[in-house]
Amino acid sequence: MSESSEPTAAAAAARAFGAYLDDDGLDGEFGTNTEYPDQVDYYSLLGLAQKPPPTDAEIRSAYRNLSLMFHPDKQPPHLQESAEQHFTRIQIAYDTLIDPKKRVVYDLLGAEGVANEWRVGGAMGRGGEAERLQVGVKAMTPEEFRRWFTKTMKKRERKAVEELVNSRGSITLGINAQSTIRVDEDNDVTVQVPSQVLPTSYAAKYSFKTPLALPTFGRRTDEDEAQDQQEKPDAGVADEEGEDPVYVTFNAGISGNLVRPKQPIAVEYADGTSEEMEIPLPAILMAKNISLGATVTPNVRELIGTKGIWNNRLFSTLRDSTVLVEANIFPVPLLKTTVARAFQPIPGIKPFQVTTQTIFQRSLLESPPSFEVHVTKEVAPRKLAFCAWSSGLWYYPDLLLDHFSSLGMTVEDMYAHQGDLSSLQIGLISLPKLPQNVIEINEDDEGSEDEEMRQSLLKQKQIDRAAEAWQTFVQVSPGGGALGLTYSRNLFSGTPATESLKAEWSDEGYAPFAKMEDARAVRVEVSTTVSPDLSFTWNIKGTRRIGEYTKMSIGMGFTPQGILMTIGWGRLGQGLNLPVLLCSKDEATHDAAVLANIFTWATYLAIEFGYVRPRDRKRRREAVARRHNQLKRLIPQKRAESEQAVQLMVDQVRRRQAREDEQGGLVIDRAEYGYYPPTDRKPKPGFEESRVTDVFLPVANLVDRGQLVISKNTVKHQIIGFYDPAPLLKKRLKIWYRFQDRDHFVDIGDKEGVVLPQRTHMLPDHEQSKPVSL
């Protein structure tokens, strides 16, 4: 076999289906691969629409009609086995949808979710969360149960996430390769293989979070709980388990330099000569900074009650605040307290988020503590203005020092904290727009929507994918000032390089993350800082997801150290950073840094679009071909099941159609479902022929009281009597029907809904025909 041939079974399956792996249109033809449903949709099975939700009467009516039609005792012997299979599925679907609590879980998690949550260990099973409730879920309304269930799932998800990211750590290893880029006196830039690459610095940090049980300052009483429930009606339902009152995060870190000492020695040779030389010794880790401490995050609402001394103004403020207490032991004792709360001085305006931070690092007999205030306010949708002031450890307002004339800093303190200056920072932040998954639109579906609306939706979709964000600030301090600007956005289409480990559960319900089968975008961040002397530094950083929880980044910039390249890797709170100095600050120029950026990005683009994306496209096509091959083997079985179901429903459907015909109501004449080759362009090889099945009786079976309703959420090939003749291809449903002795026709896509009859479906007079007898 030659190297150019494709020996894989997936490739053979693709060729057998008439597709070619080097055809870029294959992804378009098999666009529904990841959305193809494997489980039976109960709403489609009963012929009901999920939105708006069906009433109990509609569910019972659909079940009664289908159970009479498919009851095994009413069928001839050769059809009883098939009828029993259909009847069992109908019974399971009815039992799930008629129970309002099971229906809530089914709408969120599907049939598998219902089975999991009602078995042992599930939320509704033995030993689950429902058993620990004093009232129980039986007393809840469907709305209350939905709130309780979603919040229970949020707690379960949060616990699982915390187990994954309970500990966080990072390792940084600085590397000196400054001979990589050389700039001569004429500013000519030369890129070469570095003569030596040596690690020069290191840093390691580690932290882990754990709950801590402490005696409460004032145990919450029943009156407190009653008051909370009055303020928040579902509090008793949502917070039945309570929360840990205190969380403690222990953290440790060490950083320093790698020193390579040399030992001078004198060597005497046999001829009497001597020589002095230096022998390099193994590298030594020199610790420059060691930190060890803990951060306490108390749940003030749980720790502090609302009665007695805690009911004063100060503690009532704390109950609605976020409080952090951080204590460090090394390198110097330090106590830091942080209190954050939202204030709304004028009703109706956006609240101010105020954060205050106090650092006690020296004795109060020497100097007052440092103080920081951060004020943030939303000034426009997704626009935040902020102002931050820090007193620092060097300079403090004279007004305060005048009242504490005995306070002051020692020479040792001034030397140890020479970088802690007071500062004022004012800035504006623009947050990325969250994507709105309200309207689904297929970029390849032309003519399905108004063209202007379609273009608007596509443009909005591109904006959402870009997720642009920026931040600008001005900072002034006694030591100088700076103007900073940061801009970031997603480049290239595909899955963004955002944090993957986020909540899928919210108060609105369940929103699972899409599978990472698309190409992955690159999150690009550009930051620059301009000093008062107009000198500036800048950095360009790109981040890309390389796995479900793993991200890699590379940055290149002009820094005070020189031209610095930073390589990063991160997964679930663990990170590895490699800052590599490519050119020393004495030789570095902006032109050299720009050339280094161009070379880096050109290399990445060549790898991404020359190797990674073609490889991923080939893998996706092979996966689609394998999936189609599996589904194609099931077509004969599904066709046989469909034919048996049609035989079971034929008598009742024809009687119903006869009644409709007598009353001049809705009469189905003909119906087809399947794949039709495109007419506006030449079909691709293997897609020239239609793959259609007759669904006249299954569609007629959906007629109820002179009307037929098919929801856009209905999985059409799972309607009783249907089957999928062309798996993974875009299919259409065509219906010819009569209403009030007039011929009508409608053609809808696989993801479109329809309500019959409609005046817009009426055929013109010259296409009207005589009524078709049953």
PDB file of N, CA and C in Angstrom, residues 194-273:
ATOM      1  N   PRO A 194      21.409  31.008  20.823  1.00  0.00           N
ATOM      2  CA  PRO A 194      22.139  31.556  21.979  1.00  0.00           C
ATOM      3  C   PRO A 194      23.346  30.702  22.325  1.00  0.00           C
ATOM      4  N   SER A 195      24.431  31.369  22.695  1.00  0.00           N
ATOM      5  CA  SER A 195      25.651  30.654  23.063  1.00  0.00           C
ATOM      6  C   SER A 195      25.479  29.863  24.344  1.00  0.00           C
ATOM      7  N   GLN A 196      24.661  30.372  25.253  1.00  0.00           N
ATOM      8  CA  GLN A 196      24.358  29.634  26.476  1.00  0.00           C
ATOM      9  C   GLN A 196      22.969  30.019  26.972  1.00  0.00           C
ATOM     10  N   VAL A 197      22.309  29.038  27.549  1.00  0.00           N
ATOM     11  CA  VAL A 197      20.977  29.225  28.136  1.00  0.00           C
ATOM     12  C   VAL A 197      21.066  28.776  29.582  1.00  0.00           C
ATOM     13  N   LEU A 198      20.932  29.716  30.504  1.00  0.00           N
ATOM     14  CA  LEU A 198      21.127  29.408  31.920  1.00  0.00           C
ATOM     15  C   LEU A 198      19.925  29.876  32.730  1.00  0.00           C
ATOM     16  N   PRO A 199      19.418  29.039  33.627  1.00  0.00           N
ATOM     17  CA  PRO A 199      18.385  29.513  34.561  1.00  0.00           C
ATOM     18  C   PRO A 199      19.002  30.475  35.570  1.00  0.00           C
ATOM     19  N   THR A 200      18.295  31.567  35.808  1.00  0.00           N
ATOM     20  CA  THR A 200      18.845  32.605  36.678  1.00  0.00           C
ATOM     21  C   THR A 200      18.003  32.888  37.912  1.00  0.00           C
ATOM     22  N   SER A 201      16.715  32.622  37.853  1.00  0.00           N
ATOM     23  CA  SER A 201      15.856  32.915  38.994  1.00  0.00           C
ATOM     24  C   SER A 201      14.763  31.862  39.084  1.00  0.00           C
ATOM     25  N   TYR A 202      14.108  31.822  40.215  1.00  0.00           N
ATOM     26  CA  TYR A 202      13.051  30.845  40.419  1.00  0.00           C
ATOM     27  C   TYR A 202      12.028  31.428  41.389  1.00  0.00           C
ATOM     28  N   ALA A 203      10.831  30.880  41.341  1.00  0.00           N
ATOM     29  CA  ALA A 203       9.774  31.248  42.286  1.00  0.00           C
ATOM     30  C   ALA A 203       8.779  30.106  42.327  1.00  0.00           C
ATOM     31  N   ALA A 204       8.259  29.809  43.498  1.00  0.00           N
ATOM     32  CA  ALA A 204       7.272  28.751  43.671  1.00  0.00           C
ATOM     33  C   ALA A 204       6.234  29.212  44.678  1.00  0.00           C
ATOM     34  N   LYS A 205       4.963  28.995  44.352  1.00  0.00           N
ATOM     35  CA  LYS A 205       3.875  29.344  45.247  1.00  0.00           C
ATOM     36  C   LYS A 205       2.912  28.168  45.331  1.00  0.00           C
ATOM     37  N   TYR A 206       2.306  28.023  46.495  1.00  0.00           N
ATOM     38  CA  TYR A 206       1.341  26.941  46.688  1.00  0.00           C
ATOM     39  C   TYR A 206       0.321  27.380  47.720  1.00  0.00           C
ATOM     40  N   SER A 207      -0.937  27.038  47.484  1.00  0.00           N
ATOM     41  CA  SER A 207      -1.991  27.359  48.436  1.00  0.00           C
ATOM     42  C   SER A 207      -3.081  26.310  48.347  1.00  0.00           C
ATOM     43  N   PHE A 208      -3.777  26.110  49.461  1.00  0.00           N
ATOM     44  CA  PHE A 208      -4.929  25.214  49.454  1.00  0.00           C
ATOM     45  C   PHE A 208      -5.972  25.759  50.403  1.00  0.00           C
ATOM     46  N   LYS A 209      -7.227  25.452  50.083  1.00  0.00           N
ATOM     47  CA  LYS A 209      -8.373  26.000  50.804  1.00  0.00           C
ATOM     48  C   LYS A 209      -9.080  24.896  51.559  1.00  0.00           C
ATOM     49  N   THR A 210      -9.503  25.205  52.782  1.00  0.00           N
ATOM     50  CA  THR A 210     -10.184  24.208  53.605  1.00  0.00           C
ATOM     51  C   THR A 210     -11.193  24.893  54.505  1.00  0.00           C
ATOM     52  N   PRO A 211     -12.334  24.247  54.783  1.00  0.00           N
ATOM     53  CA  PRO A 211     -13.282  24.831  55.735  1.00  0.00           C
ATOM     54  C   PRO A 211     -12.761  24.671  57.152  1.00  0.00           C
ATOM     55  N   LEU A 212     -13.186  25.581  58.009  1.00  0.00           N
ATOM     56  CA  LEU A 212     -12.752  25.570  59.404  1.00  0.00           C
ATOM     57  C   LEU A 212     -13.971  25.784  60.285  1.00  0.00           C
ATOM     58  N   ALA A 213     -14.185  24.871  61.219  1.00  0.00           N
ATOM     59  CA  ALA A 213     -15.310  24.976  62.147  1.00  0.00           C
ATOM     60  C   ALA A 213     -14.854  25.721  63.394  1.00  0.00           C
ATOM     61  N   LEU A 214     -15.467  26.859  63.648  1.00  0.00           N
ATOM     62  CA  LEU A 214     -15.148  27.672  64.814  1.00  0.00           C
ATOM     63  C   LEU A 214     -16.420  27.988  65.586  1.00  0.00           C
ATOM     64  N   PRO A 215     -16.317  28.235  66.876  1.00  0.00           N
ATOM     65  CA  PRO A 215     -17.496  28.667  67.619  1.00  0.00           C
ATOM     66  C   PRO A 215     -18.008  29.991  67.064  1.00  0.00           C
ATOM     67  N   THR A 216     -19.329  30.102  66.919  1.00  0.00           N
ATOM     68  CA  THR A 216     -19.908  31.332  66.373  1.00  0.00           C
ATOM     69  C   THR A 216     -19.959  32.397  67.439  1.00  0.00           C
ATOM     70  N   PHE A 217     -19.885  33.645  66.973  1.00  0.00           N
ATOM     71  CA  PHE A 217     -19.965  34.773  67.896  1.00  0.00           C
ATOM     72  C   PHE A 217     -21.372  34.909  68.474  1.00  0.00           C
ATOM     73  N   GLY A 218     -22.366  34.617  67.692  1.00  0.00           N
ATOM     74  CA  GLY A 218     -23.751  34.690  68.150  1.00  0.00           C
ATOM     75  C   GLY A 218     -24.551  33.713  67.328  1.00  0.00           C
ATOM     76  N   ARG A 219     -24.909  32.566  67.917  1.00  0.00           N
ATOM     77  CA  ARG A 219     -25.574  31.509  67.162  1.00  0.00           C
ATOM     78  C   ARG A 219     -26.887  32.015  66.576  1.00  0.00           C
ATOM     79  N   ARG A 220     -27.099  31.710  65.312  1.00  0.00           N
ATOM     80  CA  ARG A 220     -28.331  32.167  64.666  1.00  0.00           C
ATOM     81  C   ARG A 220     -29.524  31.474  65.297  1.00  0.00           C
ATOM     82  N   THR A 221     -30.536  32.221  65.632  1.00  0.00           N
ATOM     83  CA  THR A 221     -31.705  31.703  66.308  1.00  0.00           C
ATOM     84  C   THR A 221     -32.808  31.397  65.307  1.00  0.00           C
ATOM     85  N   ASP A 222     -33.872  30.768  65.808  1.00  0.00           N
ATOM     86  CA  ASP A 222     -35.013  30.490  64.932  1.00  0.00           C
ATOM     87  C   ASP A 222     -35.635  31.780  64.421  1.00  0.00           C
ATOM     88  N   GLU A 223     -35.593  32.833  65.247  1.00  0.00           N
ATOM     89  CA  GLU A 223     -36.130  34.116  64.805  1.00  0.00           C
ATOM     90  C   GLU A 223     -35.318  34.673  63.643  1.00  0.00           C
ATOM     91  N   ASP A 224     -33.981  34.469  63.715  1.00  0.00           N
ATOM     92  CA  ASP A 224     -33.144  34.910  62.594  1.00  0.00           C
ATOM     93  C   ASP A 224     -33.523  34.174  61.311  1.00  0.00           C
ATOM     94  N   GLU A 225     -33.690  32.834  61.419  1.00  0.00           N
ATOM     95  CA  GLU A 225     -34.053  32.061  60.240  1.00  0.00           C
ATOM     96  C   GLU A 225     -35.407  32.493  59.700  1.00  0.00           C
ATOM     97  N   ALA A 226     -36.368  32.753  60.607  1.00  0.00           N
ATOM     98  CA  ALA A 226     -37.692  33.182  60.160  1.00  0.00           C
ATOM     99  C   ALA A 226     -37.614  34.524  59.437  1.00  0.00           C
ATOM    100  N   GLN A 227     -36.771  35.411  59.979  1.00  0.00           N
ATOM    101  CA  GLN A 227     -36.618  36.724  59.338  1.00  0.00           C
ATOM    102  C   GLN A 227     -35.997  36.575  57.962  1.00  0.00           C
ATOM    103  N   ASP A 228     -34.990  35.694  57.840  1.00  0.00           N
ATOM    104  CA  ASP A 228     -34.367  35.482  56.547  1.00  0.00           C
ATOM    105  C   ASP A 228     -35.378  34.937  55.544  1.00  0.00           C
ATOM    106  N   GLN A 229     -36.241  34.039  55.982  1.00  0.00           N
ATOM    107  CA  GLN A 229     -37.215  33.465  55.070  1.00  0.00           C
ATOM    108  C   GLN A 229     -38.247  34.493  54.634  1.00  0.00           C
ATOM    109  N   GLN A 230     -38.548  35.462  55.535  1.00  0.00           N
ATOM    110  CA  GLN A 230     -39.454  36.528  55.137  1.00  0.00           C
ATOM    111  C   GLN A 230     -38.806  37.417  54.088  1.00  0.00           C
ATOM    112  N   GLU A 231     -37.496  37.684  54.269  1.00  0.00           N
ATOM    113  CA  GLU A 231     -36.790  38.512  53.299  1.00  0.00           C
ATOM    114  C   GLU A 231     -36.568  37.768  51.993  1.00  0.00           C
ATOM    115  N   LYS A 232     -36.370  36.460  52.096  1.00  0.00           N
ATOM    116  CA  LYS A 232     -36.063  35.646  50.919  1.00  0.00           C
ATOM    117  C   LYS A 232     -36.926  34.390  50.985  1.00  0.00           C
ATOM    118  N   PRO A 233     -38.089  34.366  50.320  1.00  0.00           N
ATOM    119  CA  PRO A 233     -39.055  33.302  50.523  1.00  0.00           C
ATOM    120  C   PRO A 233     -38.505  31.907  50.296  1.00  0.00           C
ATOM    121  N   ASP A 234     -37.567  31.729  49.398  1.00  0.00           N
ATOM    122  CA  ASP A 234     -37.064  30.387  49.138  1.00  0.00           C
ATOM    123  C   ASP A 234     -35.795  30.086  49.913  1.00  0.00           C
ATOM    124  N   ALA A 235     -35.462  30.902  50.906  1.00  0.00           N
ATOM    125  CA  ALA A 235     -34.230  30.658  51.653  1.00  0.00           C
ATOM    126  C   ALA A 235     -34.293  29.342  52.383  1.00  0.00           C
ATOM    127  N   GLY A 236     -35.466  29.008  52.947  1.00  0.00           N
ATOM    128  CA  GLY A 236     -35.569  27.750  53.667  1.00  0.00           C
ATOM    129  C   GLY A 236     -35.430  26.556  52.773  1.00  0.00           C
ATOM    130  N   VAL A 237     -35.753  26.740  51.468  1.00  0.00           N
ATOM    131  CA  VAL A 237     -35.638  25.644  50.521  1.00  0.00           C
ATOM    132  C   VAL A 237     -34.230  25.548  49.969  1.00  0.00           C
ATOM    133  N   ALA A 238     -33.632  26.696  49.684  1.00  0.00           N
ATOM    134  CA  ALA A 238     -32.354  26.709  48.977  1.00  0.00           C
ATOM    135  C   ALA A 238     -31.186  26.452  49.891  1.00  0.00           C
ATOM    136  N   ASP A 239     -31.259  26.876  51.148  1.00  0.00           N
ATOM    137  CA  ASP A 239     -30.093  26.825  52.011  1.00  0.00           C
ATOM    138  C   ASP A 239     -30.286  25.846  53.159  1.00  0.00           C
ATOM    139  N   GLU A 240     -30.971  24.718  52.855  1.00  0.00           N
ATOM    140  CA  GLU A 240     -31.261  23.804  53.939  1.00  0.00           C
ATOM    141  C   GLU A 240     -30.004  23.160  54.504  1.00  0.00           C
ATOM    142  N   GLU A 241     -28.937  23.069  53.713  1.00  0.00           N
ATOM    143  CA  GLU A 241     -27.720  22.453  54.215  1.00  0.00           C
ATOM    144  C   GLU A 241     -26.808  23.452  54.890  1.00  0.00           C
ATOM    145  N   GLY A 242     -27.029  24.734  54.647  1.00  0.00           N
ATOM    146  CA  GLY A 242     -26.151  25.747  55.213  1.00  0.00           C
ATOM    147  C   GLY A 242     -24.812  25.756  54.516  1.00  0.00           C
ATOM    148  N   GLU A 243     -23.976  26.696  54.893  1.00  0.00           N
ATOM    149  CA  GLU A 243     -22.647  26.819  54.320  1.00  0.00           C
ATOM    150  C   GLU A 243     -21.627  26.803  55.440  1.00  0.00           C
ATOM    151  N   ASP A 244     -20.421  26.417  55.106  1.00  0.00           N
ATOM    152  CA  ASP A 244     -19.359  26.450  56.100  1.00  0.00           C
ATOM    153  C   ASP A 244     -19.117  27.887  56.526  1.00  0.00           C
ATOM    154  N   PRO A 245     -19.091  28.156  57.828  1.00  0.00           N
ATOM    155  CA  PRO A 245     -18.982  29.546  58.274  1.00  0.00           C
ATOM    156  C   PRO A 245     -17.638  30.182  57.983  1.00  0.00           C
ATOM    157  N   VAL A 246     -16.568  29.395  57.942  1.00  0.00           N
ATOM    158  CA  VAL A 246     -15.233  29.959  57.768  1.00  0.00           C
ATOM    159  C   VAL A 246     -14.450  29.100  56.777  1.00  0.00           C
ATOM    160  N   TYR A 247     -13.780  29.745  55.851  1.00  0.00           N
ATOM    161  CA  TYR A 247     -12.829  29.080  54.976  1.00  0.00           C
ATOM    162  C   TYR A 247     -11.447  29.669  55.239  1.00  0.00           C
ATOM    163  N   VAL A 248     -10.452  28.800  55.252  1.00  0.00           N
ATOM    164  CA  VAL A 248      -9.073  29.230  55.460  1.00  0.00           C
ATOM    165  C   VAL A 248      -8.248  28.779  54.265  1.00  0.00           C
ATOM    166  N   THR A 249      -7.486  29.712  53.711  1.00  0.00           N
ATOM    167  CA  THR A 249      -6.573  29.398  52.611  1.00  0.00           C
ATOM    168  C   THR A 249      -5.147  29.561  53.114  1.00  0.00           C
ATOM    169  N   PHE A 250      -4.427  28.481  53.173  1.00  0.00           N
ATOM    170  CA  PHE A 250      -3.024  28.517  53.578  1.00  0.00           C
ATOM    171  C   PHE A 250      -2.166  28.691  52.332  1.00  0.00           C
ATOM    172  N   ASN A 251      -1.172  29.571  52.422  1.00  0.00           N
ATOM    173  CA  ASN A 251      -0.334  29.833  51.264  1.00  0.00           C
ATOM    174  C   ASN A 251       1.123  29.930  51.696  1.00  0.00           C
ATOM    175  N   ALA A 252       1.969  29.529  50.807  1.00  0.00           N
ATOM    176  CA  ALA A 252       3.417  29.595  51.039  1.00  0.00           C
ATOM    177  C   ALA A 252       4.102  29.885  49.713  1.00  0.00           C
ATOM    178  N   GLY A 253       5.234  30.544  49.796  1.00  0.00           N
ATOM    179  CA  GLY A 253       5.976  30.870  48.590  1.00  0.00           C
ATOM    180  C   GLY A 253       7.434  31.114  48.870  1.00  0.00           C
ATOM    181  N   ILE A 254       8.229  30.922  47.854  1.00  0.00           N
ATOM    182  CA  ILE A 254       9.660  31.176  47.959  1.00  0.00           C
ATOM    183  C   ILE A 254      10.156  31.632  46.595  1.00  0.00           C
ATOM    184  N   SER A 255      11.054  32.573  46.583  1.00  0.00           N
ATOM    185  CA  SER A 255      11.628  33.071  45.336  1.00  0.00           C
ATOM    186  C   SER A 255      13.065  33.493  45.604  1.00  0.00           C
ATOM    187  N   GLY A 256      13.844  33.492  44.549  1.00  0.00           N
ATOM    188  CA  GLY A 256      15.241  33.871  44.696  1.00  0.00           C
ATOM    189  C   GLY A 256      15.993  33.692  43.403  1.00  0.00           C
ATOM    190  N   ASN A 257      17.305  33.626  43.507  1.00  0.00           N
ATOM    191  CA  ASN A 257      18.166  33.525  42.336  1.00  0.00           C
ATOM    192  C   ASN A 257      18.969  32.233  42.378  1.00  0.00           C
ATOM    193  N   LEU A 258      19.417  31.825  41.194  1.00  0.00           N
ATOM    194  CA  LEU A 258      20.319  30.689  41.079  1.00  0.00           C
ATOM    195  C   LEU A 258      21.736  31.228  40.897  1.00  0.00           C
ATOM    196  N   VAL A 259      22.566  30.965  41.873  1.00  0.00           N
ATOM    197  CA  VAL A 259      23.937  31.470  41.869  1.00  0.00           C
ATOM    198  C   VAL A 259      24.886  30.323  41.536  1.00  0.00           C
ATOM    199  N   ARG A 260      25.826  30.623  40.648  1.00  0.00           N
ATOM    200  CA  ARG A 260      26.825  29.624  40.272  1.00  0.00           C
ATOM    201  C   ARG A 260      28.196  30.073  40.794  1.00  0.00           C
ATOM    202  N   PRO A 261      28.539  29.658  41.974  1.00  0.00           N
ATOM    203  CA  PRO A 261      29.819  30.106  42.552  1.00  0.00           C
ATOM    204  C   PRO A 261      31.005  29.430  41.865  1.00  0.00           C
ATOM    205  N   LYS A 262      32.123  30.085  41.968  1.00  0.00           N
ATOM    206  CA  LYS A 262      33.375  29.542  41.430  1.00  0.00           C
ATOM    207  C   LYS A 262      34.416  29.514  42.528  1.00  0.00           C
ATOM    208  N   GLN A 263      35.157  28.440  42.553  1.00  0.00           N
ATOM    209  CA  GLN A 263      36.182  28.258  43.578  1.00  0.00           C
ATOM    210  C   GLN A 263      37.553  28.565  42.972  1.00  0.00           C
ATOM    211  N   PRO A 264      38.235  29.636  43.465  1.00  0.00           N
ATOM    212  CA  PRO A 264      39.597  29.909  42.949  1.00  0.00           C
ATOM    213  C   PRO A 264      40.593  28.900  43.522  1.00  0.00           C
ATOM    214  N   ILE A 265      41.432  28.367  42.691  1.00  0.00           N
ATOM    215  CA  ILE A 265      42.453  27.421  43.133  1.00  0.00           C
ATOM    216  C   ILE A 265      43.770  27.750  42.434  1.00  0.00           C
ATOM    217  N   ALA A 266      44.826  27.334  43.037  1.00  0.00           N
ATOM    218  CA  ALA A 266      46.177  27.490  42.454  1.00  0.00           C
ATOM    219  C   ALA A 266      46.682  26.109  42.077  1.00  0.00           C
ATOM    220  N   VAL A 267      47.136  25.966  40.847  1.00  0.00           N
ATOM    221  CA  VAL A 267      47.592  24.675  40.338  1.00  0.00           C
ATOM    222  C   VAL A 267      49.091  24.759  40.075  1.00  0.00           C
ATOM    223  N   GLU A 268      49.851  23.820  40.625  1.00  0.00           N
ATOM    224  CA  GLU A 268      51.290  23.731  40.381  1.00  0.00           C
ATOM    225  C   GLU A 268      51.552  22.514  39.509  1.00  0.00           C
ATOM    226  N   TYR A 269      52.309  22.743  38.450  1.00  0.00           N
ATOM    227  CA  TYR A 269      52.614  21.673  37.513  1.00  0.00           C
ATOM    228  C   TYR A 269      53.969  21.055  37.840  1.00  0.00           C
ATOM    229  N   ALA A 270      54.261  19.922  37.231  1.00  0.00           N
ATOM    230  CA  ALA A 270      55.499  19.192  37.523  1.00  0.00           C
ATOM    231  C   ALA A 270      56.735  19.970  37.090  1.00  0.00           C
ATOM    232  N   ASP A 271      56.580  20.828  36.104  1.00  0.00           N
ATOM    233  CA  ASP A 271      57.745  21.594  35.650  1.00  0.00           C
ATOM    234  C   ASP A 271      58.009  22.809  36.527  1.00  0.00           C
ATOM    235  N   GLY A 272      57.234  22.921  37.614  1.00  0.00           N
ATOM    236  CA  GLY A 272      57.457  24.010  38.551  1.00  0.00           C
ATOM    237  C   GLY A 272      56.631  25.244  38.300  1.00  0.00           C
ATOM    238  N   THR A 273      55.912  25.275  37.199  1.00  0.00           N
ATOM    239  CA  THR A 273      55.040  26.426  36.934  1.00  0.00           C
ATOM    240  C   THR A 273      53.741  26.283  37.712  1.00  0.00           C
TER     241      THR A 273
END
